[in-house]
PDB file of C-alpha atoms and ligand atoms in Angstrom:
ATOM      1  CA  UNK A  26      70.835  35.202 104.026  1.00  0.00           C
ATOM      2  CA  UNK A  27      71.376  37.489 101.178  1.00  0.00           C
ATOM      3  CA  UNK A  28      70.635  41.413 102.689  1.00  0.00           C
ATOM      4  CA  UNK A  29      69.310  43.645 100.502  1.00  0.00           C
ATOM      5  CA  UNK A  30      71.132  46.862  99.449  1.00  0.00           C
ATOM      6  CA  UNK A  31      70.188  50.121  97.998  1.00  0.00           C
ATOM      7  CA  UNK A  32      73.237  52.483  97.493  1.00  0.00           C
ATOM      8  CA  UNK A  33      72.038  56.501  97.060  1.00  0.00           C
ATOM      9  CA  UNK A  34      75.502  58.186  95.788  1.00  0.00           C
ATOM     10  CA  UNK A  35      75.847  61.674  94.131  1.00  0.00           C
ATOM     11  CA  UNK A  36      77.371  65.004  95.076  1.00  0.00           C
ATOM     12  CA  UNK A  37      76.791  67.414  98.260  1.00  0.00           C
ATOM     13  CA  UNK A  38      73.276  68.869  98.773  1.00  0.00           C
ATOM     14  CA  UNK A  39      71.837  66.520  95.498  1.00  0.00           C
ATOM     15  CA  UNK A  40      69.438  65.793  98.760  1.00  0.00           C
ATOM     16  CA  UNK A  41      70.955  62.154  99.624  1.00  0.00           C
ATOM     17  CA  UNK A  42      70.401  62.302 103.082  1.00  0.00           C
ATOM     18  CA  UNK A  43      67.188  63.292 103.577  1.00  0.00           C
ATOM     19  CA  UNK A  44      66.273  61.434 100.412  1.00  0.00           C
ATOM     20  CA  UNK A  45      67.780  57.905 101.985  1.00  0.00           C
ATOM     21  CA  UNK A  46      66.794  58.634 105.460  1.00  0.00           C
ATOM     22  CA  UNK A  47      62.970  58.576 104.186  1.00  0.00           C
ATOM     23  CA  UNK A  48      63.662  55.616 101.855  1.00  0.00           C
ATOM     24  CA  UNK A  49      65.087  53.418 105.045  1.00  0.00           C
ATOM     25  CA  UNK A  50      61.842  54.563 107.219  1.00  0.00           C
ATOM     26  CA  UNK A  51      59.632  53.467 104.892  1.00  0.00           C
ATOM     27  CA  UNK A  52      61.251  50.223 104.014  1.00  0.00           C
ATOM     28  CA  UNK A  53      62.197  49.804 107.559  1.00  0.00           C
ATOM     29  CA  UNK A  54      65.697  49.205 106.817  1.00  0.00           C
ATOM     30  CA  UNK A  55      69.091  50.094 108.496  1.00  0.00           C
ATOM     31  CA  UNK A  56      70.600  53.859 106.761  1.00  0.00           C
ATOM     32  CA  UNK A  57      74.468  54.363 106.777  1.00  0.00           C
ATOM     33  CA  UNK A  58      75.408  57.753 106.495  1.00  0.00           C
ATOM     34  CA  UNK A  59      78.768  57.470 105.114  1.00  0.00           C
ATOM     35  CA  UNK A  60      79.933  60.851 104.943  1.00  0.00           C
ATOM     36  CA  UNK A  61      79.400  60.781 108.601  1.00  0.00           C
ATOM     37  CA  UNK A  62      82.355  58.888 109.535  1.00  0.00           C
ATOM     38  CA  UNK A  63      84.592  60.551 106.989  1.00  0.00           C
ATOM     39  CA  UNK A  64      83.051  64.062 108.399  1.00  0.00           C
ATOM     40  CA  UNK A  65      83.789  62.240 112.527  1.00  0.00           C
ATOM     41  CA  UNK A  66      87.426  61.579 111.754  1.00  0.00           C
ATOM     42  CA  UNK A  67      87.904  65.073 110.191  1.00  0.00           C
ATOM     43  CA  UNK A  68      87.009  66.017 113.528  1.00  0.00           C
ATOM     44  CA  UNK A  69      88.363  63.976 115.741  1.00  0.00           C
ATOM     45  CA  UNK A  70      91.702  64.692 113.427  1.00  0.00           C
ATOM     46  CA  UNK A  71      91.445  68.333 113.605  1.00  0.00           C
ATOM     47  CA  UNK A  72      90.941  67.840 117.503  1.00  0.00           C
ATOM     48  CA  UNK A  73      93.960  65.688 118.354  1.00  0.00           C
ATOM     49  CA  UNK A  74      96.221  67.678 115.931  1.00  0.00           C
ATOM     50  CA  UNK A  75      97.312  64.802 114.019  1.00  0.00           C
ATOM     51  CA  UNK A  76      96.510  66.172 110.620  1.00  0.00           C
ATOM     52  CA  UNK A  77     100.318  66.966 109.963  1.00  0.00           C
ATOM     53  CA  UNK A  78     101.364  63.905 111.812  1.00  0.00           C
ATOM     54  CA  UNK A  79     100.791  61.609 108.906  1.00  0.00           C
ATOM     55  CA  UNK A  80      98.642  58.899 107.122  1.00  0.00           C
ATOM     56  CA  UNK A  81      99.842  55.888 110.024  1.00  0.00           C
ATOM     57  CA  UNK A  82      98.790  58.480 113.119  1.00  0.00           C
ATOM     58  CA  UNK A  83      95.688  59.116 111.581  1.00  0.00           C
ATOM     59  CA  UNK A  84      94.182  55.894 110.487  1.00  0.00           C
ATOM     60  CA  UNK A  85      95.133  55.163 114.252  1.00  0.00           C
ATOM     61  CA  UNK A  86      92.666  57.318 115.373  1.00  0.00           C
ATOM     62  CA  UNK A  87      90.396  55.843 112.462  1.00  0.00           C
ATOM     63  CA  UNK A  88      90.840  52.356 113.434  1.00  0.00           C
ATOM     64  CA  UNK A  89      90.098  53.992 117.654  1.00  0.00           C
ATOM     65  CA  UNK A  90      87.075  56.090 116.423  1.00  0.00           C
ATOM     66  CA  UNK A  91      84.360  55.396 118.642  1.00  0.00           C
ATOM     67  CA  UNK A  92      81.243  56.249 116.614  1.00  0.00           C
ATOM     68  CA  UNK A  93      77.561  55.795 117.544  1.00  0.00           C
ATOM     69  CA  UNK A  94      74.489  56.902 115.701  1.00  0.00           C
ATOM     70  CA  UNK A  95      71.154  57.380 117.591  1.00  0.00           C
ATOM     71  CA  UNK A  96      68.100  57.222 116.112  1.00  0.00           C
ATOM     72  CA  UNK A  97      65.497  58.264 118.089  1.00  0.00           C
ATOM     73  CA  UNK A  98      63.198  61.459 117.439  1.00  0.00           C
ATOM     74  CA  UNK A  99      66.446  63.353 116.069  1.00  0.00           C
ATOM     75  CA  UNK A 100      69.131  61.844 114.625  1.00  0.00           C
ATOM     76  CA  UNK A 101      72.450  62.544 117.376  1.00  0.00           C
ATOM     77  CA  UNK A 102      76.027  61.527 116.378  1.00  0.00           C
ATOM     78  CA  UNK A 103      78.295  60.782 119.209  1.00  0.00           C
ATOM     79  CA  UNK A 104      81.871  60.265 119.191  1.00  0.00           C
ATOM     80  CA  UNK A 105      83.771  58.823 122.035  1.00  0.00           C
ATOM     81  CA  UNK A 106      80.882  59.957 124.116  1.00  0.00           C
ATOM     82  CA  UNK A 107      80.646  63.070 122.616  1.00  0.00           C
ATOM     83  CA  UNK A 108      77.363  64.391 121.122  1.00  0.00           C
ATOM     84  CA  UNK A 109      79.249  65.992 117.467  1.00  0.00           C
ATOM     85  CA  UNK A 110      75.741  66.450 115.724  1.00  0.00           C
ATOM     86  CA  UNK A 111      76.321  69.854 115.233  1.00  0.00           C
ATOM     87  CA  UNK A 112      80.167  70.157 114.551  1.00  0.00           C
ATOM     88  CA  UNK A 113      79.055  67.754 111.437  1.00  0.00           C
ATOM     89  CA  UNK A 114      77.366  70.476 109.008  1.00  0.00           C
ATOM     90  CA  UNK A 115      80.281  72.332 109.311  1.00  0.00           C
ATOM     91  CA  UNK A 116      81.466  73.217 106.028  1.00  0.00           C
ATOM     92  CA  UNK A 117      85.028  73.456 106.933  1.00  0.00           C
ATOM     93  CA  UNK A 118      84.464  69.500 108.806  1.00  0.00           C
ATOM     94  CA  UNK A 119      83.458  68.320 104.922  1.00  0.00           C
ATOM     95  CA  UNK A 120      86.410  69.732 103.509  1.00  0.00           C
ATOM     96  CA  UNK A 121      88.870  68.303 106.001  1.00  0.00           C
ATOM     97  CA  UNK A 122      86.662  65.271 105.305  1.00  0.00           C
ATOM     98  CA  UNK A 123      86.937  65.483 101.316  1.00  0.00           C
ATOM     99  CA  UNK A 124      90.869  65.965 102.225  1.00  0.00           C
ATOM    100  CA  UNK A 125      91.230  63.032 103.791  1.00  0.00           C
ATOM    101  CA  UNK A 126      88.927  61.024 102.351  1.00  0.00           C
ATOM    102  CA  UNK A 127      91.363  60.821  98.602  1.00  0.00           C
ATOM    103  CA  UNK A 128      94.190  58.973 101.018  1.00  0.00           C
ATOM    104  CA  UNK A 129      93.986  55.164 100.328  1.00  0.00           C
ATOM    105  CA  UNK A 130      94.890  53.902 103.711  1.00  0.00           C
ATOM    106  CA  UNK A 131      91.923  55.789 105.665  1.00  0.00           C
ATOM    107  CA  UNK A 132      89.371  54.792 102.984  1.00  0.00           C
ATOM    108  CA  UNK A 133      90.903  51.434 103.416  1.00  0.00           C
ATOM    109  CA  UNK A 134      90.539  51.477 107.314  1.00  0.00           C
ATOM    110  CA  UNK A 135      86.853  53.035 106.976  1.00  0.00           C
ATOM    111  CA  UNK A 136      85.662  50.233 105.067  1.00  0.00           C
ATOM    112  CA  UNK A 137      84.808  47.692 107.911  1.00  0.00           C
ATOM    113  CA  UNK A 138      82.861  50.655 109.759  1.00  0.00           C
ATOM    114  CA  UNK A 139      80.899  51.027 106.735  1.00  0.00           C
ATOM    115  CA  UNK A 140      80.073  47.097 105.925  1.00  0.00           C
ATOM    116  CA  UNK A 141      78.999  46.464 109.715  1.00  0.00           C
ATOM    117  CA  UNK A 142      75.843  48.462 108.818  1.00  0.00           C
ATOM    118  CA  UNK A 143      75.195  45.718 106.082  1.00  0.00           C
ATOM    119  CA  UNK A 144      72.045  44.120 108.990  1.00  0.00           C
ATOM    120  CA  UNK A 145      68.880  42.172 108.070  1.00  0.00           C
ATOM    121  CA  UNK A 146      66.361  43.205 106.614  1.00  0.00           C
ATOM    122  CA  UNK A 147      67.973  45.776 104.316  1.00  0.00           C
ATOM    123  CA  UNK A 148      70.792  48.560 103.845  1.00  0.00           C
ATOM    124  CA  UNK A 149      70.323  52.088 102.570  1.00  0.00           C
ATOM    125  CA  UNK A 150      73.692  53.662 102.160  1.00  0.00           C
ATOM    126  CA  UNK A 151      74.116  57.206 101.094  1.00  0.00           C
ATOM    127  CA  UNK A 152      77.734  58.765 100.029  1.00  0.00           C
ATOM    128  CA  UNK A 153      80.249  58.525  97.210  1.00  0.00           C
ATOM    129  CA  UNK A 154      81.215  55.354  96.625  1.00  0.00           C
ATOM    130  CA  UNK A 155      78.497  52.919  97.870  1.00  0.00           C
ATOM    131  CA  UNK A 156      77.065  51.239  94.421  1.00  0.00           C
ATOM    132  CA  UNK A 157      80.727  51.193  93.127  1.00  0.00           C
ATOM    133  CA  UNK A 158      83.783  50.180  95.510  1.00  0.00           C
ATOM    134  CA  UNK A 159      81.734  49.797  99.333  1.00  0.00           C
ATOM    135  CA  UNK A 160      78.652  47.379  98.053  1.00  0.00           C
ATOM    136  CA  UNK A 161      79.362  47.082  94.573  1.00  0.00           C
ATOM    137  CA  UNK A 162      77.003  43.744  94.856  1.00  0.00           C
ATOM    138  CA  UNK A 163      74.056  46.054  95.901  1.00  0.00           C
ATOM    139  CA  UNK A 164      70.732  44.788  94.317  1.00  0.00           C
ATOM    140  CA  UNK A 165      69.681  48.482  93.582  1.00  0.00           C
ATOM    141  CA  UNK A 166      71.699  51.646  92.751  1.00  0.00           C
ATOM    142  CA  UNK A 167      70.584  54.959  92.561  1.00  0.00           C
ATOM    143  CA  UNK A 168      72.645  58.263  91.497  1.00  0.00           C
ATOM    144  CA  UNK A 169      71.342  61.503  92.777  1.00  0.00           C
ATOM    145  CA  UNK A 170      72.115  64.949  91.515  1.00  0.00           C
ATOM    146  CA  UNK A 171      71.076  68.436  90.799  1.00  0.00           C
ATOM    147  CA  UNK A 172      72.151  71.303  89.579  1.00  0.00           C
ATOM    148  CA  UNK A 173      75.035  73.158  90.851  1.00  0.00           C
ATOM    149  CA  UNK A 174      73.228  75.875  92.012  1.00  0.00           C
ATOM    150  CA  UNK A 175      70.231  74.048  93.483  1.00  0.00           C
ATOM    151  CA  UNK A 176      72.621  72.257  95.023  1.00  0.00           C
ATOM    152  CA  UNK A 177      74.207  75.650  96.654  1.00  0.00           C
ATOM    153  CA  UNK A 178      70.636  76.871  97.676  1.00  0.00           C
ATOM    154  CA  UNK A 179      69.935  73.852  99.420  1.00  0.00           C
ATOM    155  CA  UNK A 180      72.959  74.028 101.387  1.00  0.00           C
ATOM    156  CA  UNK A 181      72.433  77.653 102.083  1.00  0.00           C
ATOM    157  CA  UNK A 182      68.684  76.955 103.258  1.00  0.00           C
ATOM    158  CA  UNK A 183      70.014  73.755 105.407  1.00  0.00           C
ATOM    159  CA  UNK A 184      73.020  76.237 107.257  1.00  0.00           C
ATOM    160  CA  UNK A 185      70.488  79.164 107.710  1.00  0.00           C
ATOM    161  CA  UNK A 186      67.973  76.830 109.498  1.00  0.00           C
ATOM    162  CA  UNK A 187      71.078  75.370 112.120  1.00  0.00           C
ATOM    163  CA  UNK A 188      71.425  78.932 112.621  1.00  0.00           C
ATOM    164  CA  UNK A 189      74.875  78.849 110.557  1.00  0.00           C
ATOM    165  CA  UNK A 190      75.351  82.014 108.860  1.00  0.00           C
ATOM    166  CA  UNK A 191      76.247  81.624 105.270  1.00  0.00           C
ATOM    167  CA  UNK A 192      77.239  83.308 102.323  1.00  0.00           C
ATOM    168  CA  UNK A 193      75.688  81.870  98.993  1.00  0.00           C
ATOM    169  CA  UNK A 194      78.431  82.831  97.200  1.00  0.00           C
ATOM    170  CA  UNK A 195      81.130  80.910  99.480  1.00  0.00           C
ATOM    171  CA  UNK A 196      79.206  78.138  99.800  1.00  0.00           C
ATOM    172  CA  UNK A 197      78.988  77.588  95.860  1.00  0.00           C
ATOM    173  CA  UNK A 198      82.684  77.734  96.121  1.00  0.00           C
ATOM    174  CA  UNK A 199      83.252  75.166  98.788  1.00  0.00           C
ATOM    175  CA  UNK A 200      80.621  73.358  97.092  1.00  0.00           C
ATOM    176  CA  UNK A 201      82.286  73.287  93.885  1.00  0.00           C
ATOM    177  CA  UNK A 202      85.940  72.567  95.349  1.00  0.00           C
ATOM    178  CA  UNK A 203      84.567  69.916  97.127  1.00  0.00           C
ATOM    179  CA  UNK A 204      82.754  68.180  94.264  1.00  0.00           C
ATOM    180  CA  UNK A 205      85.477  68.419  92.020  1.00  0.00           C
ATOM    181  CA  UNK A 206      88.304  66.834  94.419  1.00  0.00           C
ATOM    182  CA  UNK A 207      85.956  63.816  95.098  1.00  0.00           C
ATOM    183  CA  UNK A 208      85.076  63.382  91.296  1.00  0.00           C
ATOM    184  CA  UNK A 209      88.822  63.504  90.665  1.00  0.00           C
ATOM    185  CA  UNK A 210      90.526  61.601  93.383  1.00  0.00           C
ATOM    186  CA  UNK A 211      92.557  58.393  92.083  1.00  0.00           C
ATOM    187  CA  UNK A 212      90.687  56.317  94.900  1.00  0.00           C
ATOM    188  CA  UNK A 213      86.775  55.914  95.026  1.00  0.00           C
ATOM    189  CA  UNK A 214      86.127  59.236  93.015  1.00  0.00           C
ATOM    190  CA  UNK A 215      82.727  60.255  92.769  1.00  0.00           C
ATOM    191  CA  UNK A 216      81.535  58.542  89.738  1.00  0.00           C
ATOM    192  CA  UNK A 217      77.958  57.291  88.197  1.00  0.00           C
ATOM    193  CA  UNK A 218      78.231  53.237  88.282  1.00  0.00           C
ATOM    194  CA  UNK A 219      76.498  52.151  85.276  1.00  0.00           C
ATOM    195  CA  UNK A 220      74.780  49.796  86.847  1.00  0.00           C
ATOM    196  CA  UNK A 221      72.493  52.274  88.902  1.00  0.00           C
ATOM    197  CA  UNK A 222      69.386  54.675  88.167  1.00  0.00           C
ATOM    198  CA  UNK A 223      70.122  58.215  87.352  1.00  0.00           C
ATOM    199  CA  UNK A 224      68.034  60.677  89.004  1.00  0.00           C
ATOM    200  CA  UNK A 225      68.023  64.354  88.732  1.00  0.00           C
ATOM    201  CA  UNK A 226      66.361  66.104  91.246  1.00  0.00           C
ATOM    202  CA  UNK A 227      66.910  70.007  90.295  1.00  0.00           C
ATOM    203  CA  UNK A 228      62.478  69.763  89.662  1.00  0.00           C
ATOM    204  CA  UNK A 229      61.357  67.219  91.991  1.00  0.00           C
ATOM    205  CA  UNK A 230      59.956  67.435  95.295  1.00  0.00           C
ATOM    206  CA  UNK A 231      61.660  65.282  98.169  1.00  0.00           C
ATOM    207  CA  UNK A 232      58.538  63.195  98.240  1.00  0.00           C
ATOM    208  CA  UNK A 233      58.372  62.458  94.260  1.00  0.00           C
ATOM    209  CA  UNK A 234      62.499  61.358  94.742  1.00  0.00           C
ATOM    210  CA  UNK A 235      61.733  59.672  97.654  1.00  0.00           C
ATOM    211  CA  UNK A 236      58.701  57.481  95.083  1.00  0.00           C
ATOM    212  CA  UNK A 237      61.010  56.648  92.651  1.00  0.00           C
ATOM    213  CA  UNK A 238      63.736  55.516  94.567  1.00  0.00           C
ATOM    214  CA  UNK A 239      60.890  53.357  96.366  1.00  0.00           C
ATOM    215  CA  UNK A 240      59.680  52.095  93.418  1.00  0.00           C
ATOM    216  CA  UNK A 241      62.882  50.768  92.599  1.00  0.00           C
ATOM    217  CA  UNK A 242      62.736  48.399  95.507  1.00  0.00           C
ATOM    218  CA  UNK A 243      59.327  47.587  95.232  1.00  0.00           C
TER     219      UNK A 243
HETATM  220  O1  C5P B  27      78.217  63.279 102.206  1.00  0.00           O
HETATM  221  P1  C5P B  27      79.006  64.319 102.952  1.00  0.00           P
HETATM  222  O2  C5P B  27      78.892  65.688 102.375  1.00  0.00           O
HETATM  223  O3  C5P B  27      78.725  64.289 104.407  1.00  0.00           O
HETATM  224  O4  C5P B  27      80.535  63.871 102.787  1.00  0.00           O
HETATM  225  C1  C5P B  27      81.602  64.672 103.207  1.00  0.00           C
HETATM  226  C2  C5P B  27      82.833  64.281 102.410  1.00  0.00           C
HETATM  227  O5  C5P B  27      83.222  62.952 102.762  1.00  0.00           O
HETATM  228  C3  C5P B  27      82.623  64.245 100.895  1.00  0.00           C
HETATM  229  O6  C5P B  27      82.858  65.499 100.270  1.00  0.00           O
HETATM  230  C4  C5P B  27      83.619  63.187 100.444  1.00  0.00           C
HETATM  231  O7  C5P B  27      84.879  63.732 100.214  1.00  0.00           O
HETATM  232  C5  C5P B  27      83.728  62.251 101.631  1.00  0.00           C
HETATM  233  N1  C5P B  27      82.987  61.021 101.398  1.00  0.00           N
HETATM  234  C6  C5P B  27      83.608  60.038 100.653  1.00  0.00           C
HETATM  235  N2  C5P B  27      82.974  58.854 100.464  1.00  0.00           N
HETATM  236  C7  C5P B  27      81.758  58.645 100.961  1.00  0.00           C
HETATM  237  C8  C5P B  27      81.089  59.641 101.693  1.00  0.00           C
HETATM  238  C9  C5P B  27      81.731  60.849 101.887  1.00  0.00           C
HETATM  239  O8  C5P B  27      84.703  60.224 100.168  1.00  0.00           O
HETATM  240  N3  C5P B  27      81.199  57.451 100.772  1.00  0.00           N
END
């Protein structure tokens, strides 16, 4: 049976995961959070010291990393039994993750994690490189951005409500730094497919990008 896929890629805080999480409740479908697992390994790196070790130690521990996703009223991450929800928004865990997320061989030993969510009736997949190297043969592509600093604000707002105290200014930075080393990695860079809708959603409400990504599938 054919399983329908709609990828949701663009830079950090364009609103992707809320924006996909909404999109895969309404339609009922399964939602990978990529950046998740790239964001789990920088942990579980960063915990077992292996960082320096090399590229073979750590996608060891990539190839080990047990990951779970619950969905029930909140959404909890645990890895290897350990609830990491809030470790995640770190934004020292995305850099780590944007670090090791240019090396080949991890991407390459991600990849399975990230096609086992592929599950009747449907896929909503939100990260980098969804519509163009992880489901290229996804029936509908979307590319979500913003503006740089709407981008920043929203990521302020988002660390202020966990309670994480953030500077705007550093958080443009990070922003930035990331965004820049995932649009110019050699492997799976951050880049619009041209086969997917381009959305820009500096104006928009959630709910008005959450219609049109709807009425894509529809
Ligand atoms: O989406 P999120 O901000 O959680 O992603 C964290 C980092 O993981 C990104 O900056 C990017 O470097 C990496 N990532 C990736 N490919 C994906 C999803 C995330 O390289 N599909």
């Amino acid at each position: 049976m054919d399983i329908p896929v709609l990828t949701i890629d663009g830079p950090s805080g364009a609103g992707k995961g809320t924006v996909s999480l909404l999109v895969a409740q309404k339609l009922g479908w399964h939602y990978l959070d990529s950046g998740t697992i790239y964001r789990a390994l920088a942990l579980e790196i960063t915990e077992k010291n292996v960082f320096e070790a090399g590229v073979a130690d750590i996608v060891e521990v990539a190839l080990a990393m047990d990951l779970v996703f619950e969905c029930d009223e909140e959404r909890l991450v645990i890895l290897d039994g350990q609830d990491i929800t809030d470790l995640l928004g770190l934004e020292s865990t995305a850099n780590m993750a944007s670090k090791i997320a240019a090396i080949p061989e991890i991407r390459a030993a991600l990849l399975q994690k990230q096609h086992y969510f592929k599950q009747p009736p449907g896929l909503v997949a939100d990260g980098r490189d969804m519509g163009t190297v992880v489901f290229p043969e996804a029936a509908y592509k979307v590319f979500l951005t913003a503006s740089a600093s709407t981008r920043a604000e929203r990521r302020h707002k988002q660390l202020k409500k966990k309670g994480i105290d953030a500077n705007i200014l550093q958080i443009t930075a990070d922003i930035e730094e990331r965004d820049q080393r995932d649009r110019e990695r050699q492997i799976a860079p951050l880049v619009f497919a041209t086969d997917a809708i381009y959305i820009d959603s500096s104006n928009m409400s959630i709910e008005a990008v959450v219609e049109e990504v709807l009425s894509l599938v529809r």
